[in-house]
Coordinates of N, CA and C in Angstrom, one line a residue:
M1 N -24.1 -27.9 -95.3 CA -22.4 -27.6 -95.5 C -21.4 -28.5 -96.2
S2 N -22.0 -29.9 -96.2 CA -20.9 -30.9 -96.9 C -19.9 -29.8 -97.5
G3 N -18.6 -30.5 -97.9 CA -17.4 -29.9 -98.2 C -17.0 -28.9 -98.4
A4 N -17.6 -27.8 -97.9 CA -17.9 -26.3 -98.3 C -16.2 -26.5 -97.5
S5 N -15.6 -25.2 -97.9 CA -14.1 -24.9 -96.6 C -14.5 -23.4 -96.3
E6 N -13.5 -23.2 -94.9 CA -14.5 -22.0 -93.6 C -13.4 -22.0 -93.5
N7 N -12.9 -20.6 -92.5 CA -12.1 -20.3 -91.7 C -11.8 -21.4 -90.8
S8 N -10.5 -21.9 -90.6 CA -9.8 -22.4 -89.8 C -10.5 -22.2 -88.0
S9 N -10.2 -20.4 -88.1 CA -10.4 -20.2 -86.9 C -11.5 -20.5 -85.7
R10 N -12.9 -21.0 -86.1 CA -13.6 -21.6 -85.7 C -13.2 -23.3 -85.7
W11 N -13.2 -24.2 -85.9 CA -13.1 -25.3 -85.8 C -11.0 -25.5 -84.8
N12 N -11.7 -25.2 -84.0 CA -9.9 -24.9 -83.3 C -9.9 -26.6 -82.6
W13 N -10.0 -27.0 -81.8 CA -10.5 -28.2 -81.3 C -10.2 -29.2 -81.4
T14 N -8.8 -30.0 -81.8 CA -9.1 -31.5 -82.6 C -9.6 -32.6 -81.1
I15 N -10.5 -33.4 -82.0 CA -10.9 -34.1 -81.1 C -9.9 -35.4 -81.6
G16 N -9.8 -35.4 -82.9 CA -9.4 -36.6 -83.5 C -8.4 -36.6 -84.8
R17 N -7.7 -37.6 -85.1 CA -6.8 -37.9 -86.1 C -7.0 -39.1 -87.1
I18 N -7.6 -38.9 -88.5 CA -7.7 -39.8 -89.5 C -6.9 -40.3 -89.9
V19 N -6.7 -42.1 -89.5 CA -5.4 -42.5 -89.6 C -5.7 -43.4 -90.5
G20 N -6.8 -43.4 -91.4 CA -7.0 -44.4 -92.9 C -8.6 -45.0 -92.9
P21 N -8.1 -46.0 -94.0 CA -10.3 -45.9 -94.6 C -10.4 -47.2 -93.6
F22 N -11.3 -47.9 -93.7 CA -12.4 -48.5 -93.3 C -13.6 -49.2 -93.3
G23 N -13.0 -50.0 -94.3 CA -14.2 -50.8 -95.0 C -14.3 -50.5 -96.5
I24 N -14.9 -50.5 -97.4 CA -14.9 -49.6 -98.4 C -16.0 -48.8 -99.0
R25 N -16.7 -48.4 -98.2 CA -18.1 -47.2 -97.7 C -17.5 -46.1 -97.2
G26 N -16.3 -46.0 -97.2 CA -15.5 -44.5 -96.8 C -15.0 -43.8 -95.2
E27 N -16.3 -44.6 -94.7 CA -15.1 -45.0 -93.7 C -14.5 -45.0 -93.2
M28 N -14.3 -43.7 -92.0 CA -12.9 -43.9 -91.7 C -12.1 -44.0 -90.5
K29 N -10.7 -44.7 -89.9 CA -10.3 -45.3 -88.4 C -10.4 -43.9 -88.5
T30 N -10.4 -43.4 -86.8 CA -10.3 -42.1 -86.4 C -9.8 -42.5 -84.7
E31 N -8.3 -41.6 -84.7 CA -7.5 -42.0 -83.4 C -8.8 -40.9 -82.5
I32 N -8.4 -41.0 -82.0 CA -9.0 -40.4 -80.6 C -8.5 -39.7 -80.1
L33 N -8.3 -38.5 -79.6 CA -7.9 -37.4 -78.8 C -8.2 -36.8 -77.7
T34 N -9.9 -37.0 -77.3 CA -10.4 -36.2 -76.5 C -10.3 -37.2 -75.1
D35 N -10.6 -36.2 -74.3 CA -10.6 -37.0 -73.2 C -12.6 -37.8 -72.6
F36 N -13.0 -36.9 -74.0 CA -14.7 -38.0 -73.7 C -14.6 -38.4 -75.7
P37 N -14.6 -39.3 -75.3 CA -14.8 -40.0 -76.8 C -16.5 -40.3 -77.1
D38 N -17.7 -40.2 -76.0 CA -18.3 -40.4 -76.7 C -19.3 -39.5 -77.5
R39 N -18.2 -38.2 -77.0 CA -18.8 -36.8 -78.3 C -19.0 -36.8 -79.2
F40 N -18.7 -38.3 -80.1 CA -18.1 -38.6 -81.1 C -19.8 -38.7 -81.4
R41 N -20.5 -39.7 -80.4 CA -21.1 -39.6 -81.4 C -23.2 -38.5 -81.6
T42 N -21.9 -37.5 -80.5 CA -23.7 -36.4 -81.1 C -22.7 -35.3 -81.8
L43 N -21.8 -35.4 -82.5 CA -21.5 -34.6 -83.3 C -22.1 -34.7 -85.1
N44 N -22.6 -33.5 -85.4 CA -23.6 -33.2 -86.7 C -23.0 -32.8 -88.0
E45 N -21.1 -32.0 -87.3 CA -20.3 -31.7 -88.5 C -19.1 -31.8 -88.0
V46 N -18.3 -31.8 -88.5 CA -16.7 -32.0 -88.0 C -16.1 -31.2 -90.1
A47 N -14.6 -30.4 -88.8 CA -13.6 -30.5 -90.4 C -12.9 -30.9 -89.8
L48 N -13.0 -30.9 -90.9 CA -11.4 -32.0 -91.7 C -10.3 -31.0 -91.8
V49 N -8.6 -31.3 -91.2 CA -7.5 -30.7 -92.0 C -6.6 -31.5 -91.4
L50 N -6.6 -30.5 -92.9 CA -4.8 -32.0 -93.4 C -4.1 -30.9 -93.0
P51 N -2.7 -31.7 -92.8 CA -1.2 -31.3 -92.6 C -1.0 -30.1 -93.3
D52 N -1.3 -29.9 -94.1 CA -1.1 -28.7 -95.3 C -1.9 -27.0 -95.5
G53 N -3.2 -27.2 -94.2 CA -3.8 -26.9 -94.0 C -5.2 -26.5 -94.5
R54 N -5.1 -27.6 -95.4 CA -6.6 -27.2 -96.1 C -7.6 -27.4 -95.0
L55 N -8.9 -27.2 -94.7 CA -9.9 -27.6 -94.0 C -11.6 -27.6 -95.2
D56 N -11.7 -28.6 -94.5 CA -13.1 -29.0 -95.6 C -14.3 -29.4 -94.2
V57 N -15.4 -28.9 -94.2 CA -16.3 -29.2 -93.3 C -17.1 -29.8 -94.0
R58 N -17.6 -31.0 -93.8 CA -18.2 -32.5 -93.7 C -19.7 -32.7 -92.4
T59 N -20.7 -32.7 -93.1 CA -21.9 -32.9 -91.7 C -21.3 -34.5 -92.0
V60 N -21.7 -34.9 -90.8 CA -21.8 -36.2 -90.1 C -22.8 -37.2 -90.2
E61 N -22.3 -38.0 -90.8 CA -23.6 -39.1 -91.0 C -23.1 -40.5 -90.5
G62 N -23.0 -40.9 -89.7 CA -23.0 -42.4 -88.8 C -21.4 -42.2 -88.0
V63 N -21.8 -42.5 -86.7 CA -20.6 -42.6 -86.1 C -20.4 -43.8 -85.2
R64 N -19.9 -44.6 -84.8 CA -19.5 -46.1 -84.2 C -18.1 -46.2 -83.6
L65 N -18.2 -46.7 -82.3 CA -17.0 -47.3 -82.1 C -16.8 -48.1 -81.9
H66 N -15.2 -48.7 -82.0 CA -14.9 -49.7 -82.3 C -13.0 -49.6 -82.5
K67 N -12.8 -50.7 -81.3 CA -12.0 -51.0 -80.8 C -10.7 -50.1 -80.3
G68 N -11.4 -48.9 -79.6 CA -10.4 -47.7 -79.3 C -10.7 -46.8 -80.8
R69 N -11.2 -46.9 -81.5 CA -11.2 -45.6 -82.6 C -12.6 -45.4 -82.7
A70 N -13.0 -44.1 -83.5 CA -14.3 -43.9 -84.1 C -14.2 -44.1 -85.0
L71 N -15.4 -44.7 -85.4 CA -14.9 -45.1 -87.3 C -16.3 -44.5 -87.6
L72 N -16.0 -42.3 -88.4 CA -16.6 -41.4 -89.3 C -16.9 -42.5 -90.4
K73 N -18.2 -41.7 -91.0 CA -19.4 -42.0 -91.6 C -19.7 -39.8 -92.1
L74 N -18.7 -39.6 -93.2 CA -19.0 -38.0 -93.5 C -20.0 -38.3 -94.9
L75 N -20.5 -37.5 -94.9 CA -21.4 -37.1 -96.1 C -20.3 -36.1 -97.4
G76 N -20.6 -37.5 -98.3 CA -19.6 -36.8 -99.3 C -18.3 -37.9 -99.1
I77 N -18.3 -38.5 -98.4 CA -17.4 -39.3 -98.5 C -17.5 -40.9 -98.4
D78 N -17.8 -41.3 -99.8 CA -18.5 -42.9 -100.1 C -17.4 -43.8 -100.4
T79 N -16.4 -44.1 -100.4 CA -15.5 -45.1 -101.2 C -14.1 -45.2 -100.3
I80 N -13.3 -45.8 -100.5 CA -12.0 -46.7 -99.8 C -10.4 -45.1 -100.3
E81 N -11.2 -45.3 -101.7 CA -9.9 -43.8 -102.4 C -10.2 -42.7 -101.2
A82 N -12.1 -41.9 -101.1 CA -12.1 -40.9 -101.0 C -11.6 -40.5 -99.6
A83 N -12.1 -41.9 -98.5 CA -11.4 -41.8 -97.4 C -9.8 -42.2 -97.0
E84 N -9.2 -42.5 -97.9 CA -8.3 -42.8 -98.1 C -6.9 -40.9 -98.3
S85 N -7.8 -40.3 -99.3 CA -6.8 -39.0 -99.3 C -7.2 -38.2 -97.9
W86 N -7.3 -38.0 -97.1 CA -7.9 -37.4 -95.7 C -6.9 -38.6 -94.5
R87 N -6.3 -39.4 -95.1 CA -5.6 -40.1 -94.4 C -4.5 -38.5 -93.5
G88 N -4.2 -38.6 -91.7 CA -3.3 -37.6 -91.8 C -4.1 -36.7 -91.5
A89 N -5.3 -36.2 -91.6 CA -6.3 -34.9 -91.3 C -6.2 -35.3 -89.7
E90 N -6.8 -33.9 -89.2 CA -7.3 -33.8 -88.4 C -8.5 -34.1 -87.8
V91 N -9.5 -34.5 -87.1 CA -11.0 -34.2 -86.8 C -11.0 -32.6 -86.0
R92 N -11.8 -31.6 -86.1 CA -11.9 -30.8 -85.1 C -12.9 -30.3 -85.3
V93 N -13.8 -30.2 -84.6 CA -15.0 -29.3 -83.8 C -14.9 -27.7 -83.1
S94 N -15.7 -26.9 -83.7 CA -16.2 -25.3 -82.9 C -15.9 -25.7 -81.1
R95 N -16.1 -24.5 -81.2 CA -16.2 -24.1 -79.3 C -17.4 -24.3 -78.9
E96 N -18.4 -24.3 -79.9 CA -20.0 -24.6 -78.9 C -19.9 -25.4 -78.9
Q97 N -19.5 -26.4 -80.0 CA -19.1 -28.1 -79.5 C -18.8 -28.9 -78.4
A98 N -18.2 -27.7 -77.6 CA -17.0 -28.3 -76.3 C -17.7 -28.8 -75.9
V99 N -17.4 -30.0 -74.7 CA -18.2 -30.2 -73.8 C -16.9 -29.6 -72.7
P100 N -18.9 -29.2 -71.8 CA -18.9 -28.6 -71.0 C -17.5 -28.9 -69.3
L101 N -17.3 -28.5 -68.7 CA -17.0 -29.3 -68.3 C -17.1 -28.6 -66.6
S102 N -15.9 -29.7 -64.8 CA -17.0 -29.2 -64.2 C -16.4 -28.2 -63.7
E103 N -16.4 -27.6 -62.7 CA -16.1 -26.5 -62.1 C -14.4 -26.8 -61.4
G104 N -13.8 -26.8 -61.3 CA -11.8 -26.1 -61.6 C -11.7 -26.6 -62.4
F105 N -12.0 -27.7 -64.0 CA -11.6 -27.8 -64.8 C -11.6 -27.1 -66.3
Y106 N -10.2 -26.9 -66.7 CA -10.3 -26.3 -67.5 C -9.5 -26.7 -68.6
Y107 N -10.5 -26.2 -70.1 CA -9.5 -26.6 -71.4 C -8.1 -25.7 -71.1
V108 N -7.3 -26.6 -72.3 CA -6.3 -25.6 -72.3 C -6.0 -24.4 -72.6
S109 N -6.2 -24.7 -74.2 CA -6.9 -23.0 -74.6 C -7.3 -22.2 -73.7
D110 N -7.8 -22.4 -73.0 CA -8.6 -21.3 -72.2 C -8.1 -20.8 -71.6
L111 N -6.6 -21.4 -70.7 CA -5.3 -21.4 -70.2 C -4.4 -20.5 -71.0
L112 N -4.1 -21.0 -71.7 CA -3.1 -20.2 -71.9 C -3.1 -18.9 -72.2
G113 N -2.3 -17.7 -72.7 CA -2.6 -16.1 -72.3 C -2.5 -15.6 -71.7
L114 N -3.4 -16.3 -70.5 CA -4.1 -15.7 -68.8 C -3.0 -14.7 -68.5
R115 N -3.1 -14.4 -68.0 CA -2.5 -13.2 -66.5 C -2.2 -14.0 -65.5
V116 N -0.9 -14.7 -64.9 CA -0.6 -14.8 -63.7 C -0.3 -13.9 -63.0
V117 N -1.0 -14.0 -61.4 CA -0.5 -13.5 -60.4 C -0.6 -13.4 -59.3
T118 N 0.6 -13.2 -58.5 CA 0.6 -13.6 -56.6 C -0.1 -13.2 -56.3
V119 N -0.6 -14.3 -54.9 CA -1.8 -13.5 -54.2 C -1.8 -12.6 -53.5
T120 N -0.6 -11.5 -53.4 CA -0.2 -10.3 -53.2 C -0.1 -9.4 -54.3
G121 N -0.4 -9.6 -55.6 CA -0.6 -8.8 -56.3 C 0.8 -8.8 -57.4
R122 N 2.1 -9.8 -57.3 CA 3.0 -9.3 -58.2 C 2.8 -10.3 -59.4
E123 N 2.8 -9.0 -60.7 CA 2.4 -9.6 -61.9 C 3.9 -10.3 -62.0
V124 N 3.3 -11.8 -62.5 CA 4.4 -12.9 -63.0 C 4.6 -13.2 -64.0
G125 N 4.0 -13.5 -64.7 CA 4.0 -13.2 -66.4 C 2.7 -14.3 -67.5
A126 N 2.3 -14.8 -68.5 CA 1.6 -14.8 -68.7 C 1.3 -16.6 -68.9
V127 N 0.2 -17.6 -69.3 CA 0.5 -18.7 -69.5 C 1.0 -19.3 -71.3
D128 N 2.0 -19.3 -71.1 CA 2.6 -20.3 -72.2 C 2.4 -21.4 -73.0
E129 N 2.5 -22.7 -71.5 CA 1.9 -22.9 -72.2 C 1.3 -24.5 -70.7
V130 N 0.9 -25.2 -71.2 CA 0.1 -26.3 -70.2 C 0.9 -27.5 -70.2
I131 N 1.7 -28.3 -69.3 CA 2.1 -29.7 -69.6 C 2.1 -30.3 -68.6
S132 N 1.2 -31.9 -69.6 CA 0.8 -32.4 -69.2 C 1.7 -33.6 -67.6
A133 N 1.4 -33.5 -66.9 CA 2.6 -34.5 -65.8 C 1.9 -35.9 -65.3
P134 N 2.6 -36.8 -64.9 CA 1.7 -37.4 -64.4 C 1.1 -37.4 -62.6
A135 N 1.7 -36.5 -61.9 CA 0.5 -36.3 -60.7 C -0.6 -35.3 -61.3
H136 N -0.4 -34.1 -61.7 CA -1.0 -32.8 -62.5 C -0.5 -31.7 -63.4
D137 N -1.1 -31.5 -63.8 CA -0.7 -30.3 -64.9 C 0.4 -29.8 -64.3
L138 N 1.3 -29.2 -65.1 CA 2.2 -27.2 -64.7 C 1.8 -26.5 -65.7
L139 N 1.5 -25.5 -65.4 CA 1.2 -24.2 -66.3 C 3.0 -23.6 -66.3
R140 N 3.8 -23.3 -67.4 CA 5.0 -22.3 -68.3 C 5.2 -21.2 -68.2
V141 N 5.2 -20.1 -67.3 CA 4.7 -19.2 -66.8 C 6.7 -18.3 -67.5
G142 N 7.0 -18.5 -68.5 CA 8.1 -18.1 -68.9 C 9.1 -19.1 -68.4
E143 N 10.3 -19.1 -67.4 CA 10.8 -20.3 -67.6 C 10.5 -20.9 -65.7
S144 N 9.4 -20.9 -65.6 CA 8.5 -20.9 -63.9 C 7.6 -22.7 -64.5
L145 N 7.5 -23.3 -63.6 CA 6.7 -24.2 -63.8 C 5.7 -24.4 -62.7
I146 N 4.0 -24.2 -62.5 CA 4.3 -23.6 -61.7 C 3.0 -24.9 -61.9
P147 N 2.9 -26.0 -60.4 CA 1.5 -27.0 -60.4 C 0.3 -26.5 -60.3
M148 N -0.5 -26.9 -60.9 CA -2.6 -26.9 -61.1 C -2.9 -27.6 -59.8
V149 N -2.3 -27.5 -59.0 CA -3.0 -28.0 -57.1 C -3.4 -26.7 -56.3
H150 N -4.2 -26.8 -55.7 CA -5.3 -26.4 -54.8 C -4.1 -25.4 -54.3
Q151 N -3.5 -25.6 -53.4 CA -2.5 -25.3 -52.4 C -1.4 -24.3 -53.8
I152 N -1.6 -24.0 -54.4 CA -0.5 -22.7 -55.2 C -1.7 -21.9 -56.1
V153 N -2.1 -22.8 -56.6 CA -3.1 -22.4 -58.0 C -4.3 -21.7 -57.4
R154 N -4.3 -20.9 -56.7 CA -6.0 -19.8 -55.7 C -7.2 -19.6 -56.8
M155 N -7.0 -18.9 -58.0 CA -7.8 -19.0 -58.5 C -7.8 -19.4 -59.7
V156 N -8.1 -19.8 -60.6 CA -8.8 -19.4 -62.2 C -9.7 -18.2 -63.1
D157 N -9.8 -17.0 -63.2 CA -10.4 -16.1 -63.5 C -10.8 -16.0 -64.8
L158 N -11.6 -17.2 -65.5 CA -11.7 -16.9 -67.2 C -11.8 -16.1 -68.0
S159 N -13.2 -14.8 -67.3 CA -13.5 -13.9 -67.9 C -12.5 -12.8 -67.3
A160 N -12.0 -12.9 -66.2 CA -11.1 -11.1 -66.0 C -9.3 -12.1 -66.3
G161 N -8.9 -13.1 -67.0 CA -7.9 -13.7 -67.4 C -7.4 -13.5 -66.6
V162 N -7.4 -14.5 -65.6 CA -6.2 -13.9 -64.7 C -6.0 -15.2 -63.9
V163 N -5.0 -15.8 -63.8 CA -4.7 -16.8 -62.4 C -4.2 -16.0 -61.9
V164 N -4.3 -16.5 -59.9 CA -3.9 -16.4 -58.9 C -3.2 -17.1 -58.1
I165 N -2.0 -17.3 -58.3 CA -1.3 -18.7 -57.6 C -0.7 -17.6 -56.4
D166 N -0.3 -19.2 -55.0 CA 0.4 -18.8 -53.9 C 1.2 -19.5 -53.6
P167 N 2.6 -18.4 -54.2 CA 3.3 -19.7 -54.5 C 4.7 -20.3 -53.6
P168 N 5.3 -21.7 -52.9 CA 6.1 -21.2 -52.1 C 7.2 -20.8 -52.3
E169 N 7.9 -20.5 -50.9 CA 9.4 -19.8 -51.6 C 10.4 -20.6 -52.8
G170 N 10.6 -20.2 -54.2 CA 11.6 -21.1 -54.7 C 11.0 -21.1 -56.1
L171 N 9.5 -21.3 -56.1 CA 9.1 -22.1 -56.9 C 9.5 -21.3 -58.4
L172 N 8.8 -20.2 -57.8 CA 8.9 -19.1 -59.7 C 11.0 -18.7 -59.8
M173 N 10.3 -18.9 -61.3 CA 13.0 -19.4 -61.3 C 13.3 -17.6 -61.1
E174 N 12.2 -16.6 -61.3 CA 13.6 -14.6 -60.8 C 13.5 -15.2 -59.9
D175 N 12.3 -15.5 -58.9 CA 13.0 -15.9 -57.0 C 13.8 -16.7 -56.8
R176 N 14.5 -17.5 -57.5 CA 15.7 -18.2 -57.6 C 16.3 -17.7 -57.8
V177 N 16.4 -17.0 -58.9 CA 17.5 -16.1 -59.9 C 17.8 -14.7 -58.4
A178 N 17.3 -14.6 -58.0 CA 17.2 -13.2 -56.7 C 17.9 -14.1 -55.6
A179 N 17.7 -14.8 -55.3 CA 18.5 -15.9 -54.5 C 19.6 -15.7 -55.0
A180 N 20.4 -16.7 -55.5 CA 21.2 -17.1 -56.4 C 22.1 -16.0 -55.9
E181 N 22.1 -14.5 -56.6 CA 22.6 -13.2 -56.2 C 22.7 -12.3 -55.5
C182 N 21.8 -13.0 -54.2 CA 22.3 -12.1 -52.9 C 22.6 -13.9 -52.1
G183 N 23.0 -14.8 -52.4 CA 23.4 -15.4 -51.7 C 24.9 -16.1 -51.6

């Protein structure tokens, strides 16, 4: 499928960004944007997505890791000029190429949009964003930030599309607003 254009919805997992050519034979220095850099070694094909949205699916001819970067050699990109034309492109893989995670770990894209309810069944909202913080990730649900810790997040059920939380008093924004109005 070298050089084929395709729908970008299949290629929604960004694992790197092309930062420039390497050498004269079309290799591309790639900033690694994944927690699993070794995954580059097992890739058969990737999608390159330019900032303007153009997408091109390419067969991977070779990969090597060098000084904290992945050096990608893709079919049909054989010159320094051809490699340069992809500077700034995202390197994406399909969901099928995602690295399986251990139990209790989730991809951000899997959490976005999940309904959040309390252990008592109260509807809180939907996960709008996952914020990476030094101690732990935070789920942004409306104006509330919910720490992704076992004491608060009691269950994540991806198939049901729900996160069950046991929030301490005052964690949820609507609880703080209600307390301020009463007090």
